[in-house]
mmCIF file of C-alpha atoms in Angstrom:
data_model
loop_
_atom_site.group_PDB
_atom_site.id
_atom_site.type_symbol
_atom_site.label_atom_id
_atom_site.label_comp_id
_atom_site.label_asym_id
_atom_site.label_seq_id
_atom_site.Cartn_x
_atom_site.Cartn_y
_atom_site.Cartn_z
ATOM 1 C CA MET A 1 1.832 31.195 -3.646
ATOM 2 C CA ARG A 2 5.480 29.935 -2.297
ATOM 3 C CA THR A 3 7.698 26.924 -4.007
ATOM 4 C CA TYR A 4 9.793 24.844 -2.273
ATOM 5 C CA LEU A 5 11.971 21.777 -3.375
ATOM 6 C CA VAL A 6 11.062 18.563 -1.332
ATOM 7 C CA GLY A 7 11.596 15.072 -0.771
ATOM 8 C CA GLY A 8 14.731 13.281 -2.269
ATOM 9 C CA ALA A 9 16.252 16.144 -3.857
ATOM 10 C CA VAL A 10 16.840 17.854 -0.547
ATOM 11 C CA ARG A 11 17.786 14.692 1.279
ATOM 12 C CA ASP A 12 20.146 13.602 -1.542
ATOM 13 C CA LYS A 13 21.861 17.006 -1.470
ATOM 14 C CA LEU A 14 22.375 16.926 2.386
ATOM 15 C CA LEU A 15 23.801 13.281 1.763
ATOM 16 C CA GLY A 16 26.265 14.356 -0.930
ATOM 17 C CA ARG A 17 24.524 12.393 -3.557
ATOM 18 C CA THR A 18 23.600 13.173 -7.147
ATOM 19 C CA VAL A 19 20.121 14.765 -6.993
ATOM 20 C CA VAL A 20 17.937 12.844 -10.048
ATOM 21 C CA ASP A 21 14.921 14.384 -9.726
ATOM 22 C CA HIS A 22 13.704 17.644 -8.521
ATOM 23 C CA ASP A 23 10.277 17.690 -7.177
ATOM 24 C CA HIS A 24 8.677 20.643 -5.738
ATOM 25 C CA VAL A 25 5.345 21.403 -3.335
ATOM 26 C CA VAL A 26 3.463 24.752 -3.758
ATOM 27 C CA VAL A 27 1.946 26.159 -0.932
ATOM 28 C CA GLY A 28 -1.075 28.778 -1.282
ATOM 29 C CA ALA A 29 -2.504 28.206 -4.708
ATOM 30 C CA HIS A 30 -5.214 27.053 -6.806
ATOM 31 C CA PRO A 31 -5.079 24.567 -9.613
ATOM 32 C CA GLU A 32 -6.512 27.583 -11.612
ATOM 33 C CA GLU A 33 -3.427 29.684 -10.904
ATOM 34 C CA MET A 34 -1.156 26.760 -11.771
ATOM 35 C CA LEU A 35 -2.582 26.484 -15.316
ATOM 36 C CA ALA A 36 -2.745 30.116 -15.732
ATOM 37 C CA LEU A 37 1.062 30.265 -15.206
ATOM 38 C CA GLY A 38 1.228 27.516 -18.022
ATOM 39 C CA TYR A 39 2.003 24.516 -15.978
ATOM 40 C CA LYS A 40 0.774 21.287 -17.230
ATOM 41 C CA PRO A 41 -1.556 19.089 -15.250
ATOM 42 C CA VAL A 42 -0.899 15.512 -14.821
ATOM 43 C CA GLY A 43 -2.074 14.481 -11.467
ATOM 44 C CA LYS A 44 -4.979 11.844 -11.143
ATOM 45 C CA ASP A 45 -5.854 11.747 -7.813
ATOM 46 C CA PHE A 46 -4.782 15.426 -6.792
ATOM 47 C CA PRO A 47 -3.308 18.490 -8.603
ATOM 48 C CA VAL A 48 0.360 17.852 -9.675
ATOM 49 C CA PHE A 49 1.624 19.826 -12.438
ATOM 50 C CA LEU A 50 4.687 20.032 -15.118
ATOM 51 C CA HIS A 51 6.789 23.172 -15.241
ATOM 52 C CA PRO A 52 6.556 24.796 -18.747
ATOM 53 C CA GLU A 53 10.156 24.869 -19.067
ATOM 54 C CA THR A 54 12.104 22.386 -17.060
ATOM 55 C CA SER A 55 9.050 19.727 -16.983
ATOM 56 C CA GLU A 56 9.915 19.161 -13.138
ATOM 57 C CA GLU A 57 6.904 18.332 -11.134
ATOM 58 C CA TYR A 58 5.241 20.909 -8.885
ATOM 59 C CA ALA A 59 2.273 19.391 -6.491
ATOM 60 C CA LEU A 60 -0.134 21.430 -4.644
ATOM 61 C CA ALA A 61 0.491 21.166 -0.865
ATOM 62 C CA ARG A 62 -2.159 18.389 0.341
ATOM 63 C CA THR A 63 -3.184 16.486 3.207
ATOM 64 C CA GLU A 64 -4.517 12.981 3.142
ATOM 65 C CA ARG A 65 -7.067 10.859 5.300
ATOM 66 C CA LYS A 66 -7.531 7.321 5.565
ATOM 67 C CA THR A 67 -10.853 5.948 4.246
ATOM 68 C CA GLY A 68 -10.049 2.258 3.595
ATOM 69 C CA HIS A 69 -7.699 -0.607 3.441
ATOM 70 C CA GLY A 70 -4.520 -0.603 1.153
ATOM 71 C CA TYR A 71 -2.910 1.968 -1.274
ATOM 72 C CA HIS A 72 -5.874 3.815 -2.723
ATOM 73 C CA GLY A 73 -7.658 3.722 0.814
ATOM 74 C CA PHE A 74 -7.326 7.515 0.995
ATOM 75 C CA ALA A 75 -8.966 11.198 0.641
ATOM 76 C CA PHE A 76 -7.046 13.794 -0.215
ATOM 77 C CA GLN A 77 -7.289 17.541 0.391
ATOM 78 C CA ALA A 78 -5.224 19.951 -1.693
ATOM 79 C CA ASP A 79 -6.122 23.792 -1.561
ATOM 80 C CA SER A 80 -4.442 27.045 -0.578
ATOM 81 C CA SER A 81 -5.104 26.627 3.184
ATOM 82 C CA VAL A 82 -2.716 23.426 3.511
ATOM 83 C CA THR A 83 0.199 24.257 5.005
ATOM 84 C CA LEU A 84 3.581 23.101 4.329
ATOM 85 C CA GLU A 85 4.129 21.686 7.459
ATOM 86 C CA GLN A 86 0.729 19.237 6.827
ATOM 87 C CA ASP A 87 2.111 18.613 3.578
ATOM 88 C CA LEU A 88 5.332 17.219 5.075
ATOM 89 C CA ALA A 89 3.441 15.494 7.782
ATOM 90 C CA ARG A 90 1.912 12.917 5.558
ATOM 91 C CA ARG A 91 5.062 11.691 4.288
ATOM 92 C CA ASP A 92 6.799 8.359 5.086
ATOM 93 C CA LEU A 93 10.130 9.223 6.702
ATOM 94 C CA THR A 94 11.992 12.138 8.111
ATOM 95 C CA ILE A 95 14.423 12.377 5.812
ATOM 96 C CA ASN A 96 12.005 12.770 3.134
ATOM 97 C CA ALA A 97 10.195 15.487 4.999
ATOM 98 C CA ILE A 98 12.328 18.443 4.554
ATOM 99 C CA ALA A 99 11.777 21.095 2.328
ATOM 100 C CA GLN A 100 14.293 24.045 1.037
ATOM 101 C CA ASP A 101 12.626 27.476 0.050
ATOM 102 C CA GLU A 102 13.792 29.428 -3.086
ATOM 103 C CA ALA A 103 16.344 31.012 -0.772
ATOM 104 C CA GLY A 104 18.001 27.840 -0.077
ATOM 105 C CA HIS A 105 16.775 27.784 3.818
ATOM 106 C CA LEU A 106 15.723 24.310 5.185
ATOM 107 C CA VAL A 107 12.335 23.825 6.490
ATOM 108 C CA ASP A 108 12.504 20.572 8.653
ATOM 109 C CA PRO A 109 9.633 20.258 11.105
ATOM 110 C CA TYR A 110 10.121 16.575 11.779
ATOM 111 C CA GLY A 111 13.995 16.393 12.325
ATOM 112 C CA GLY A 112 15.015 14.989 9.019
ATOM 113 C CA LYS A 113 18.349 16.398 8.887
ATOM 114 C CA ARG A 114 19.263 15.032 12.328
ATOM 115 C CA ASP A 115 18.174 11.702 11.184
ATOM 116 C CA ILE A 116 20.502 12.212 8.074
ATOM 117 C CA GLU A 117 23.290 12.922 10.414
ATOM 118 C CA GLN A 118 22.425 10.025 13.059
ATOM 119 C CA ARG A 119 21.751 7.710 9.987
ATOM 120 C CA VAL A 120 18.464 6.697 10.840
ATOM 121 C CA LEU A 121 15.290 5.696 9.090
ATOM 122 C CA ARG A 122 12.539 7.035 11.060
ATOM 123 C CA HIS A 123 8.892 7.657 10.289
ATOM 124 C CA VAL A 124 7.292 10.678 10.544
ATOM 125 C CA SER A 125 3.792 10.468 12.461
ATOM 126 C CA PRO A 126 1.723 7.761 13.430
ATOM 127 C CA ALA A 127 -0.162 8.009 10.307
ATOM 128 C CA PHE A 128 2.593 5.878 8.996
ATOM 129 C CA VAL A 129 0.458 2.794 9.396
ATOM 130 C CA GLU A 130 -2.371 3.695 7.195
ATOM 131 C CA ASP A 131 -0.356 3.137 3.951
ATOM 132 C CA PRO A 132 0.999 -0.690 3.586
ATOM 133 C CA VAL A 133 3.431 0.563 0.502
ATOM 134 C CA ARG A 134 5.457 2.319 3.153
ATOM 135 C CA LEU A 135 6.499 -0.885 4.570
ATOM 136 C CA LEU A 136 8.081 -1.935 1.402
ATOM 137 C CA ARG A 137 9.633 1.570 0.760
ATOM 138 C CA VAL A 138 11.205 1.499 4.197
ATOM 139 C CA ALA A 139 12.783 -1.762 3.107
ATOM 140 C CA ARG A 140 14.001 -0.501 -0.254
ATOM 141 C CA PHE A 141 15.412 2.738 1.312
ATOM 142 C CA ALA A 142 17.249 0.542 3.802
ATOM 143 C CA ALA A 143 18.624 -1.374 0.681
ATOM 144 C CA ARG A 144 19.920 2.242 -0.826
ATOM 145 C CA PHE A 145 21.457 3.626 2.332
ATOM 146 C CA ALA A 146 22.421 0.650 4.460
ATOM 147 C CA PRO A 147 26.079 1.246 3.118
ATOM 148 C CA LEU A 148 25.924 4.687 4.496
ATOM 149 C CA GLY A 149 25.298 3.080 7.495
ATOM 150 C CA PHE A 150 21.461 4.075 8.044
ATOM 151 C CA THR A 151 19.239 1.534 10.088
ATOM 152 C CA VAL A 152 15.490 1.569 11.142
ATOM 153 C CA ALA A 153 14.722 3.296 13.902
ATOM 154 C CA ASP A 154 13.489 1.099 16.651
ATOM 155 C CA GLU A 155 9.872 2.585 17.046
ATOM 156 C CA THR A 156 9.478 2.476 13.192
ATOM 157 C CA MET A 157 10.206 -1.109 13.273
ATOM 158 C CA ALA A 158 7.402 -1.695 15.804
ATOM 159 C CA LEU A 159 5.245 0.139 13.482
ATOM 160 C CA LEU A 160 6.010 -1.999 10.657
ATOM 161 C CA GLN A 161 5.451 -5.376 13.020
ATOM 162 C CA GLN A 162 2.340 -3.532 13.797
ATOM 163 C CA MET A 163 1.055 -3.097 10.127
ATOM 164 C CA VAL A 164 1.917 -6.977 9.579
ATOM 165 C CA ARG A 165 -0.247 -8.037 12.554
ATOM 166 C CA ASP A 166 -3.153 -5.631 11.456
ATOM 167 C CA GLY A 167 -3.190 -7.095 8.266
ATOM 168 C CA GLU A 168 -2.383 -4.144 6.406
ATOM 169 C CA VAL A 169 0.323 -5.772 4.391
ATOM 170 C CA ASP A 170 -2.112 -8.296 2.931
ATOM 171 C CA HIS A 171 -4.053 -5.467 0.934
ATOM 172 C CA LEU A 172 -0.720 -4.724 -1.279
ATOM 173 C CA VAL A 173 -1.551 -5.556 -4.669
ATOM 174 C CA PRO A 174 1.017 -7.653 -6.749
ATOM 175 C CA GLU A 175 1.983 -4.801 -8.926
ATOM 176 C CA ARG A 176 3.245 -2.484 -6.086
ATOM 177 C CA VAL A 177 5.200 -5.179 -4.248
ATOM 178 C CA TRP A 178 6.991 -6.279 -7.573
ATOM 179 C CA ALA A 179 7.466 -2.464 -8.322
ATOM 180 C CA GLU A 180 9.192 -2.019 -4.735
ATOM 181 C CA THR A 181 11.008 -5.221 -4.958
ATOM 182 C CA ARG A 182 12.479 -4.261 -8.477
ATOM 183 C CA LYS A 183 13.456 -0.820 -7.069
ATOM 184 C CA ALA A 184 15.367 -2.655 -3.863
ATOM 185 C CA LEU A 185 16.951 -5.123 -6.299
ATOM 186 C CA SER A 186 18.701 -2.275 -7.925
ATOM 187 C CA GLU A 187 20.021 -0.812 -4.860
ATOM 188 C CA ALA A 188 23.477 -1.065 -3.548
ATOM 189 C CA GLN A 189 22.752 -3.714 -0.664
ATOM 190 C CA PRO A 190 19.701 -5.571 -1.604
ATOM 191 C CA SER A 191 19.989 -7.738 1.437
ATOM 192 C CA ALA A 192 18.829 -5.040 3.912
ATOM 193 C CA PHE A 193 15.327 -5.039 1.947
ATOM 194 C CA LEU A 194 15.168 -8.731 3.106
ATOM 195 C CA ARG A 195 16.473 -8.282 6.674
ATOM 196 C CA VAL A 196 13.876 -5.434 7.029
ATOM 197 C CA LEU A 197 10.953 -7.611 5.877
ATOM 198 C CA ARG A 198 12.166 -10.483 7.779
ATOM 199 C CA GLU A 199 12.243 -8.454 11.003
ATOM 200 C CA ALA A 200 8.783 -6.985 10.628
ATOM 201 C CA GLY A 201 7.474 -10.274 9.837
ATOM 202 C CA ALA A 202 6.500 -9.331 6.074
ATOM 203 C CA LEU A 203 8.748 -11.626 4.394
ATOM 204 C CA ALA A 204 6.887 -14.688 5.395
ATOM 205 C CA LYS A 205 3.406 -13.123 3.726
ATOM 206 C CA LEU A 206 5.001 -11.527 0.713
ATOM 207 C CA PHE A 207 7.789 -13.886 0.034
ATOM 208 C CA PRO A 208 7.352 -17.171 1.656
ATOM 209 C CA GLU A 209 9.415 -19.389 -0.892
ATOM 210 C CA ILE A 210 12.756 -16.700 0.269
ATOM 211 C CA ASP A 211 11.656 -16.712 4.009
ATOM 212 C CA ALA A 212 11.789 -20.331 4.213
ATOM 213 C CA LEU A 213 15.403 -20.506 3.304
ATOM 214 C CA TYR A 214 16.463 -18.986 6.508
ATOM 215 C CA GLY A 215 17.731 -21.366 8.999
ATOM 216 C CA VAL A 216 18.167 -24.272 6.399
ATOM 217 C CA PRO A 217 21.749 -25.375 6.782
ATOM 218 C CA GLN A 218 24.279 -25.972 3.844
ATOM 219 C CA ARG A 219 27.556 -28.014 3.985
ATOM 220 C CA ALA A 220 30.211 -25.861 5.661
ATOM 221 C CA GLU A 221 33.123 -26.920 3.336
ATOM 222 C CA PHE A 222 31.274 -25.099 0.551
ATOM 223 C CA HIS A 223 29.040 -22.706 2.620
ATOM 224 C CA PRO A 224 30.918 -21.369 5.608
ATOM 225 C CA GLU A 225 28.122 -19.152 6.116
ATOM 226 C CA ILE A 226 26.106 -22.483 6.650
ATOM 227 C CA ASP A 227 22.329 -20.686 6.725
ATOM 228 C CA THR A 228 21.048 -20.701 2.867
ATOM 229 C CA GLY A 229 19.429 -17.303 3.953
ATOM 230 C CA VAL A 230 22.470 -15.768 4.844
ATOM 231 C CA HIS A 231 23.939 -17.156 1.500
ATOM 232 C CA LEU A 232 21.038 -15.608 -0.284
ATOM 233 C CA GLU A 233 21.737 -12.313 1.215
ATOM 234 C CA MET A 234 25.429 -12.391 0.270
ATOM 235 C CA VAL A 235 24.755 -13.519 -3.418
ATOM 236 C CA LEU A 236 22.060 -10.584 -3.538
ATOM 237 C CA ASP A 237 24.825 -8.166 -2.447
ATOM 238 C CA MET A 238 27.453 -9.708 -4.778
ATOM 239 C CA ALA A 239 25.048 -9.376 -7.734
ATOM 240 C CA ALA A 240 24.572 -5.430 -6.761
ATOM 241 C CA LYS A 241 28.252 -5.291 -6.744
ATOM 242 C CA LEU A 242 28.874 -6.913 -10.028
ATOM 243 C CA ALA A 243 26.092 -5.420 -11.949
ATOM 244 C CA PRO A 244 24.932 -2.024 -10.032
ATOM 245 C CA GLY A 245 21.471 -1.374 -10.924
ATOM 246 C CA ASN A 246 20.686 -4.435 -12.653
ATOM 247 C CA ASP A 247 17.470 -5.852 -11.186
ATOM 248 C CA LEU A 248 17.318 -8.517 -13.989
ATOM 249 C CA ILE A 249 20.444 -10.098 -12.504
ATOM 250 C CA GLY A 250 19.198 -9.230 -8.731
ATOM 251 C CA PHE A 251 16.026 -11.192 -9.512
ATOM 252 C CA CYS A 252 17.990 -14.241 -10.919
ATOM 253 C CA ALA A 253 20.150 -13.834 -7.800
ATOM 254 C CA LEU A 254 16.985 -13.559 -5.311
ATOM 255 C CA THR A 255 15.550 -16.852 -6.879
ATOM 256 C CA HIS A 256 18.455 -19.224 -7.568
ATOM 257 C CA ASP A 257 18.289 -21.192 -4.701
ATOM 258 C CA LEU A 258 14.688 -21.708 -3.797
ATOM 259 C CA GLY A 259 14.920 -25.101 -4.116
ATOM 260 C CA LYS A 260 16.982 -25.482 -0.974
ATOM 261 C CA ALA A 261 14.001 -25.037 1.146
ATOM 262 C CA LEU A 262 12.330 -28.048 -0.033
ATOM 263 C CA THR A 263 15.423 -30.534 0.199
ATOM 264 C CA PRO A 264 14.025 -33.183 2.667
ATOM 265 C CA LYS A 265 15.265 -32.886 6.313
ATOM 266 C CA GLU A 266 17.104 -36.380 5.944
ATOM 267 C CA GLU A 267 19.268 -35.171 3.086
ATOM 268 C CA LEU A 268 20.366 -32.087 4.992
ATOM 269 C CA PRO A 269 22.874 -30.293 4.623
ATOM 270 C CA ARG A 270 23.467 -32.035 1.299
ATOM 271 C CA HIS A 271 21.274 -30.479 -1.336
ATOM 272 C CA VAL A 272 21.237 -32.825 -4.480
ATOM 273 C CA GLY A 273 18.676 -31.693 -6.933
ATOM 274 C CA HIS A 274 17.705 -28.238 -5.357
ATOM 275 C CA GLU A 275 18.051 -26.813 -8.901
ATOM 276 C CA HIS A 276 15.141 -28.769 -10.294
ATOM 277 C CA ARG A 277 13.241 -28.510 -6.847
ATOM 278 C CA GLY A 278 13.670 -24.775 -7.151
ATOM 279 C CA VAL A 279 11.772 -24.129 -10.323
ATOM 280 C CA GLU A 280 8.203 -24.867 -8.947
ATOM 281 C CA PRO A 281 8.483 -22.220 -6.269
ATOM 282 C CA LEU A 282 10.273 -19.593 -8.698
ATOM 283 C CA ARG A 283 7.336 -20.038 -10.950
ATOM 284 C CA ALA A 284 4.634 -19.306 -8.268
ATOM 285 C CA LEU A 285 6.466 -16.598 -6.956
ATOM 286 C CA ALA A 286 6.819 -14.929 -10.194
ATOM 287 C CA ALA A 287 3.072 -15.459 -11.355
ATOM 288 C CA ARG A 288 1.914 -14.238 -7.892
ATOM 289 C CA LEU A 289 4.042 -10.775 -8.147
ATOM 290 C CA LYS A 290 3.118 -10.548 -12.204
ATOM 291 C CA VAL A 291 7.107 -10.489 -12.818
ATOM 292 C CA PRO A 292 7.757 -9.779 -16.263
ATOM 293 C CA ALA A 293 8.577 -12.472 -18.609
ATOM 294 C CA GLU A 294 12.045 -11.712 -19.268
ATOM 295 C CA HIS A 295 12.847 -11.912 -15.544
ATOM 296 C CA ALA A 296 10.884 -15.049 -14.840
ATOM 297 C CA GLU A 297 12.569 -16.799 -17.799
ATOM 298 C CA LEU A 298 16.047 -15.931 -17.028
ATOM 299 C CA ALA A 299 15.746 -16.628 -13.208
ATOM 300 C CA GLU A 300 14.579 -19.990 -14.027
ATOM 301 C CA LEU A 301 17.516 -20.678 -16.427
ATOM 302 C CA VAL A 302 19.653 -19.543 -13.715
ATOM 303 C CA CYS A 303 17.734 -22.058 -11.019
ATOM 304 C CA ARG A 304 17.963 -24.906 -13.194
ATOM 305 C CA GLU A 305 21.286 -24.322 -14.782
ATOM 306 C CA HIS A 306 23.489 -22.768 -12.483
ATOM 307 C CA LEU A 307 25.470 -25.961 -11.178
ATOM 308 C CA ASN A 308 26.329 -26.619 -14.937
ATOM 309 C CA ALA A 309 27.941 -23.101 -15.042
ATOM 310 C CA HIS A 310 29.732 -24.081 -12.066
ATOM 311 C CA ARG A 311 31.335 -27.373 -13.396
ATOM 312 C CA ALA A 312 31.706 -26.050 -16.700
ATOM 313 C CA LEU A 313 35.325 -26.860 -16.839
ATOM 314 C CA GLU A 314 34.454 -30.584 -16.462
ATOM 315 C CA LEU A 315 31.278 -30.908 -18.986
ATOM 316 C CA LYS A 316 31.521 -32.563 -22.247
ATOM 317 C CA PRO A 317 31.272 -30.509 -25.351
ATOM 318 C CA ALA A 318 27.743 -32.079 -26.181
ATOM 319 C CA THR A 319 26.447 -30.928 -22.352
ATOM 320 C CA ILE A 320 28.163 -27.414 -23.154
ATOM 321 C CA LEU A 321 26.336 -26.960 -26.399
ATOM 322 C CA LYS A 322 23.291 -27.910 -24.926
ATOM 323 C CA LEU A 323 23.760 -25.369 -22.220
ATOM 324 C CA LEU A 324 24.157 -22.839 -24.729
ATOM 325 C CA ALA A 325 21.412 -23.891 -27.023
ATOM 326 C CA THR A 326 19.219 -23.933 -23.507
ATOM 327 C CA LEU A 327 20.086 -20.311 -22.942
ATOM 328 C CA ASP A 328 19.748 -19.290 -26.745
ATOM 329 C CA ALA A 329 23.197 -18.001 -26.285
ATOM 330 C CA LEU A 330 24.278 -18.567 -29.795
ATOM 331 C CA ARG A 331 21.690 -16.297 -31.093
ATOM 332 C CA ARG A 332 21.512 -13.888 -27.831
ATOM 333 C CA PRO A 333 24.745 -13.640 -26.565
ATOM 334 C CA GLU A 334 23.549 -10.835 -24.056
ATOM 335 C CA ARG A 335 21.484 -13.913 -22.194
ATOM 336 C CA LEU A 336 24.547 -15.563 -21.452
ATOM 337 C CA ASP A 337 26.303 -12.441 -19.919
ATOM 338 C CA ILE A 338 23.216 -12.213 -17.557
ATOM 339 C CA PHE A 339 23.433 -15.647 -16.707
ATOM 340 C CA LEU A 340 27.033 -16.128 -15.844
ATOM 341 C CA THR A 341 27.189 -12.739 -13.632
ATOM 342 C CA ALA A 342 24.448 -14.221 -11.529
ATOM 343 C CA CYS A 343 26.199 -17.622 -11.440
ATOM 344 C CA LEU A 344 29.437 -15.503 -10.590
ATOM 345 C CA ALA A 345 27.515 -13.983 -7.612
ATOM 346 C CA ASP A 346 26.263 -17.280 -6.444
ATOM 347 C CA LYS A 347 30.101 -18.480 -6.681
ATOM 348 C CA ARG A 348 31.352 -15.266 -4.374
ATOM 349 C CA GLY A 349 28.185 -14.852 -2.536
ATOM 350 C CA ARG A 350 29.991 -17.179 0.322
ATOM 351 C CA LEU A 351 31.762 -16.245 3.336
ATOM 352 C CA GLY A 352 35.467 -15.982 2.494
ATOM 353 C CA HIS A 353 34.895 -16.562 -1.312
ATOM 354 C CA GLU A 354 34.383 -12.952 -2.140
ATOM 355 C CA HIS A 355 37.255 -12.906 -4.314
ATOM 356 C CA ASP A 356 37.161 -16.624 -6.104
ATOM 357 C CA GLU A 357 38.595 -16.512 -9.567
ATOM 358 C CA TYR A 358 35.675 -18.100 -11.949
ATOM 359 C CA PRO A 359 37.538 -19.325 -15.157
ATOM 360 C CA GLN A 360 34.131 -21.074 -15.878
ATOM 361 C CA ALA A 361 32.655 -17.823 -17.318
ATOM 362 C CA ALA A 362 35.451 -17.047 -19.543
ATOM 363 C CA TRP A 363 35.531 -20.591 -21.060
ATOM 364 C CA LEU A 364 31.643 -20.658 -21.968
ATOM 365 C CA ARG A 365 31.977 -17.154 -23.435
ATOM 366 C CA HIS A 366 34.938 -18.797 -25.610
ATOM 367 C CA ALA A 367 32.764 -21.886 -26.222
ATOM 368 C CA ARG A 368 29.710 -19.920 -27.098
ATOM 369 C CA ASP A 369 32.127 -17.775 -29.771
ATOM 370 C CA VAL A 370 33.749 -20.892 -31.343
ATOM 371 C CA ALA A 371 30.277 -22.730 -31.625
ATOM 372 C CA ALA A 372 28.668 -19.605 -33.035
ATOM 373 C CA ALA A 373 31.346 -19.376 -35.494
ATOM 374 C CA ILE A 374 29.891 -22.311 -37.323
ATOM 375 C CA ASN A 375 27.232 -21.608 -39.875
ATOM 376 C CA SER A 376 25.684 -23.394 -42.699
ATOM 377 C CA ALA A 377 27.401 -22.273 -45.532
ATOM 378 C CA PRO A 378 29.899 -24.977 -46.097
ATOM 379 C CA PHE A 379 27.263 -27.741 -45.624
ATOM 380 C CA LEU A 380 25.171 -26.361 -48.074
ATOM 381 C CA GLU A 381 28.052 -26.176 -50.360
ATOM 382 C CA GLN A 382 28.527 -29.774 -49.722
ATOM 383 C CA GLY A 383 24.772 -30.480 -50.943
ATOM 384 C CA LEU A 384 23.384 -31.256 -47.498
ATOM 385 C CA LYS A 385 19.437 -30.188 -46.942
ATOM 386 C CA GLY A 386 16.830 -29.977 -44.258
ATOM 387 C CA PRO A 387 17.845 -31.869 -40.974
ATOM 388 C CA ALA A 388 21.174 -33.001 -42.205
ATOM 389 C CA ILE A 389 22.603 -29.737 -41.959
ATOM 390 C CA GLY A 390 21.338 -29.131 -38.464
ATOM 391 C CA ALA A 391 22.970 -32.230 -37.505
ATOM 392 C CA ALA A 392 26.341 -31.428 -39.166
ATOM 393 C CA MET A 393 26.199 -28.167 -37.540
ATOM 394 C CA GLU A 394 25.792 -29.656 -34.434
ATOM 395 C CA LYS A 395 28.544 -32.281 -34.947
ATOM 396 C CA ALA A 396 31.160 -29.274 -36.008
ATOM 397 C CA ARG A 397 30.184 -27.189 -33.109
ATOM 398 C CA MET A 398 31.104 -29.930 -30.594
ATOM 399 C CA GLU A 399 34.273 -30.652 -32.361
ATOM 400 C CA ALA A 400 34.957 -26.777 -32.263
ATOM 401 C CA ILE A 401 34.558 -26.833 -28.660
ATOM 402 C CA GLU A 402 36.687 -29.806 -28.011
ATOM 403 C CA ILE A 403 39.499 -28.184 -29.916
ATOM 404 C CA ALA A 404 39.070 -25.220 -27.931
ATOM 405 C CA LYS A 405 39.128 -26.669 -24.442
ATOM 406 C CA LEU A 406 42.304 -28.496 -25.371
ATOM 407 C CA GLU A 407 43.905 -25.388 -26.707
ATOM 408 C CA LEU A 408 42.981 -23.924 -23.468
ATOM 409 C CA LYS A 409 44.082 -27.174 -21.588
ATOM 410 C CA PHE A 410 40.711 -27.127 -19.376
#
């Protein structure tokens, strides 16, 4: 029985990154031996155990064989005869197929250390094509490691394209697509996720609403990058910079401009009303991928209202108050913060505008504070009842916003 540290822990050590999870593979052992040593079984499809003291994962070395389509179409063999090299061979990328023994020596039969040094994402074996989730994983790893200079190997991209042509991607279940997308939106450069999927031909199948944005022109005086797809990539990366690891803001950024793909050709490069046109495709995407309700709701608010945020300094107090009410910002101020961060990412996600000031955010937060300071107590003392209280509070809030705007000289 021999134990090895494997996967992301070894990879991240070699990259000088913080190691979060320590996963191990056990060679030459039976499940009964693991149980006798106090390990707790947790694996459903194959033997995985938790260490009795550290709770780290220890999986018996295994092989897998394709038996059908999709993520679940595999048969597994896990017994004491499976070698470490066989276990590493079933992994997706060479950088994830490195092991380290208890003495600290690396076992690297597929050149993962070399690919780390050369900054390449490369598949381990031709069996890569058997699992469609791997296409999404490669795109997600690209989003994580693109800032370090990693690119997808040409031969691996060819396999991704083959998987799309062969229809393997059609067997991806919505839950896995969303799970990998959510992780990608939490990475440092989410635009790389879109670029890999697009080059592979998978973006059009999995995210047709997003793929449709590429090649759609915008007015150069506002969007020097011209292409709406390029703008979306810039907004995604700006959102990741402004709110690292926040997939909720990332999803709002991802879907904020879907309406631009539906602008009539004769109106291009202007996009009047795109904020309203984008609601239907956003709802379709969210429903198809079974996106969490909070993500879908806030993304729709950003889609519909981001232009109001951009012109907040020109809005009348009544419109400001209506926007705050739409966001439910008086009761839930964190929603305003999420909304404004996504809007700031949109503002700065343009060529040459990466450092633009955005006083609209400070103004809307201040308007929210002065409006929230108005409560019902003085109106109750005046003897007002029922709807009259609400009307009086609304009027007082608009007046407070107007006064604040004059004081701040907006």
